[in-house]
Amino acid sequence: KPILLQGHERSITQIKYNREGDLLFTVAKDPIVNVWYSVNGESLGTYNGHTGAVWCVDADWDTRHVLTGSADNSCRLWDCETGKQLALVKTSSAVRTCGFDFGGNIIMFSTDKQMGYQCFVSFFDLRDPSQIENNEPYMKIPCSDSKITSAVWGPLGEFIIAGHESGELNQFSAKVREQLSNIKEHTKQINDIQTSRDMTMFITASKDNTAKLFDCTTLEHLKTFRTERPVNSAALSPIFDHVVLGGGQEAMDVTTTSTRIGKFEARFFHLAFEEEFGRVKGHFGPINSVAFHPDGKSYSSGGEDGYVRIHYFDPQYFEFEFEA
């Protein structure tokens, strides 16, 4: 039976484990940022300060700081332990994606293209407090074509990988103001990007009903996982060749179908064979975010229904894999 986390009034936008996996951070279309013990679902506390929907969350390598980006036109840095707000970066439009680099010293975030403002990726070095104080990133890259909808750091913090509304993927250097490479494998918006445990590969989830696996450095397209509905989120297992996909129809179409037809299960695929081997039911609406626990023994999903569910795998799951 899954552990049910009820800490949000609106639909979940992102869930994120810290590196050890003992904490789970959840954000939603309400201003609350929650943190939970992943082992039993106990609420640890909230980070209060945002005034709009929170789109993204990240924790640094040693879980000292938490970074959040919100539709209230701000990106905020928090002390993980005390919940105190350490820094506030004001932006001219909503912050859609954010993340710490591997060392936890550099943060990046992207802003939406809206209200006449362009989409930008900004990089701040936390070791230089004046950058935050003066709201002057050491580098700002404009994205004129289509807005960034998801972004993650690549290995060694040398570049970020960004997915766009148009279905394009880019690598932006974190050192010099340039785009390193660009490909277009998806036909519609990329909703989510997550890297593998060793940062060599990453998986994208798209509105074109597919999730795709790529090489982090070359952006070579390796695998495709096909479904018959938009994929909102995809995660790679840290211990097995397994992928979990979460999605469902567009949230606005949900009321017109029964939950059985809505297909709101989490779906498991084999990484190498691209075949589906399992489904987990539960949410009463599309799944917006999925994440594997860093030890691979459980996974979590956050849905349009505002709930986060932590599922622990049966012992058979591990036996089955080792026999196979």
Short mmCIF file of N, CA and C in Angstrom, two decimals, residues 8 19 24 34 44 52 57 74-75 88 106 149 154-155 177 179 196 232-233 250-251 259 263 272 295 304 324:
data_model
loop_
_atom_site.label_atom_id
_atom_site.label_comp_id
_atom_site.label_asym_id
_atom_site.label_seq_id
_atom_site.Cartn_x
_atom_site.Cartn_y
_atom_site.Cartn_z
N HIS A 8 -0.57 19.54 -0.20
CA HIS A 8 -0.83 20.60 -1.19
C HIS A 8 -2.31 20.69 -1.50
N ARG A 19 20.09 13.76 -2.51
CA ARG A 19 21.02 12.75 -3.02
C ARG A 19 20.96 11.45 -2.24
N LEU A 24 12.20 14.01 0.67
CA LEU A 24 11.49 14.21 -0.59
C LEU A 24 10.89 15.62 -0.58
N ASN A 34 7.01 21.82 0.31
CA ASN A 34 7.00 20.84 1.40
C ASN A 34 8.23 19.95 1.36
N LEU A 44 8.16 17.06 7.37
CA LEU A 44 9.29 17.63 8.10
C LEU A 44 9.11 19.14 8.25
N GLY A 52 3.06 32.62 -5.37
CA GLY A 52 2.41 32.07 -6.57
C GLY A 52 2.74 30.60 -6.71
N VAL A 57 11.87 22.68 -8.05
CA VAL A 57 12.60 22.59 -6.78
C VAL A 57 13.86 21.75 -7.00
N SER A 74 10.06 34.92 -9.07
CA SER A 74 11.23 34.88 -8.19
C SER A 74 11.82 33.48 -8.14
N CYS A 75 13.13 33.46 -7.86
CA CYS A 75 13.84 32.20 -7.59
C CYS A 75 14.42 32.37 -6.19
N LEU A 88 16.96 35.83 -2.49
CA LEU A 88 15.79 36.03 -3.34
C LEU A 88 16.25 36.71 -4.62
N ILE A 106 26.98 26.69 -8.03
CA ILE A 106 26.40 27.48 -9.12
C ILE A 106 24.94 27.06 -9.31
N THR A 149 11.11 24.57 -21.25
CA THR A 149 10.09 23.99 -20.37
C THR A 149 10.69 23.04 -19.33
N GLY A 154 24.27 19.07 -16.89
CA GLY A 154 24.98 17.93 -17.46
C GLY A 154 26.07 17.48 -16.50
N PRO A 155 26.83 16.43 -16.86
CA PRO A 155 27.89 15.94 -15.98
C PRO A 155 28.96 17.01 -15.77
N ARG A 177 29.09 32.17 -23.13
CA ARG A 177 27.72 32.39 -23.61
C ARG A 177 27.53 31.77 -24.97
N GLN A 179 25.61 28.28 -27.33
CA GLN A 179 24.84 27.04 -27.42
C GLN A 179 25.77 26.00 -28.02
N SER A 196 20.44 10.03 -15.60
CA SER A 196 20.69 8.75 -14.93
C SER A 196 21.57 9.02 -13.71
N ASN A 232 4.18 13.24 -19.03
CA ASN A 232 4.53 14.44 -18.28
C ASN A 232 5.86 14.33 -17.57
N SER A 233 6.26 13.10 -17.26
CA SER A 233 7.49 12.93 -16.48
C SER A 233 8.04 11.52 -16.71
N GLU A 250 -4.40 15.58 -21.17
CA GLU A 250 -4.33 16.97 -20.71
C GLU A 250 -5.29 17.13 -19.53
N ALA A 251 -4.88 17.89 -18.54
CA ALA A 251 -5.71 18.05 -17.33
C ALA A 251 -7.10 18.57 -17.66
N THR A 259 -12.09 7.53 -14.92
CA THR A 259 -10.69 7.36 -14.51
C THR A 259 -10.09 6.11 -15.13
N LYS A 263 -6.34 6.57 -18.10
CA LYS A 263 -4.99 6.01 -18.10
C LYS A 263 -4.03 6.82 -17.26
N ALA A 272 16.38 -1.36 -22.16
CA ALA A 272 17.03 -1.86 -23.37
C ALA A 272 16.02 -2.31 -24.42
N ASP A 295 18.12 4.79 -3.94
CA ASP A 295 18.53 3.39 -3.73
C ASP A 295 17.75 2.43 -4.63
N GLU A 304 -1.99 15.46 -10.63
CA GLU A 304 -2.87 16.61 -10.81
C GLU A 304 -3.86 16.70 -9.64
N ALA A 324 16.42 -12.51 -14.23
CA ALA A 324 16.38 -12.15 -15.65
C ALA A 324 17.78 -11.81 -16.14
#
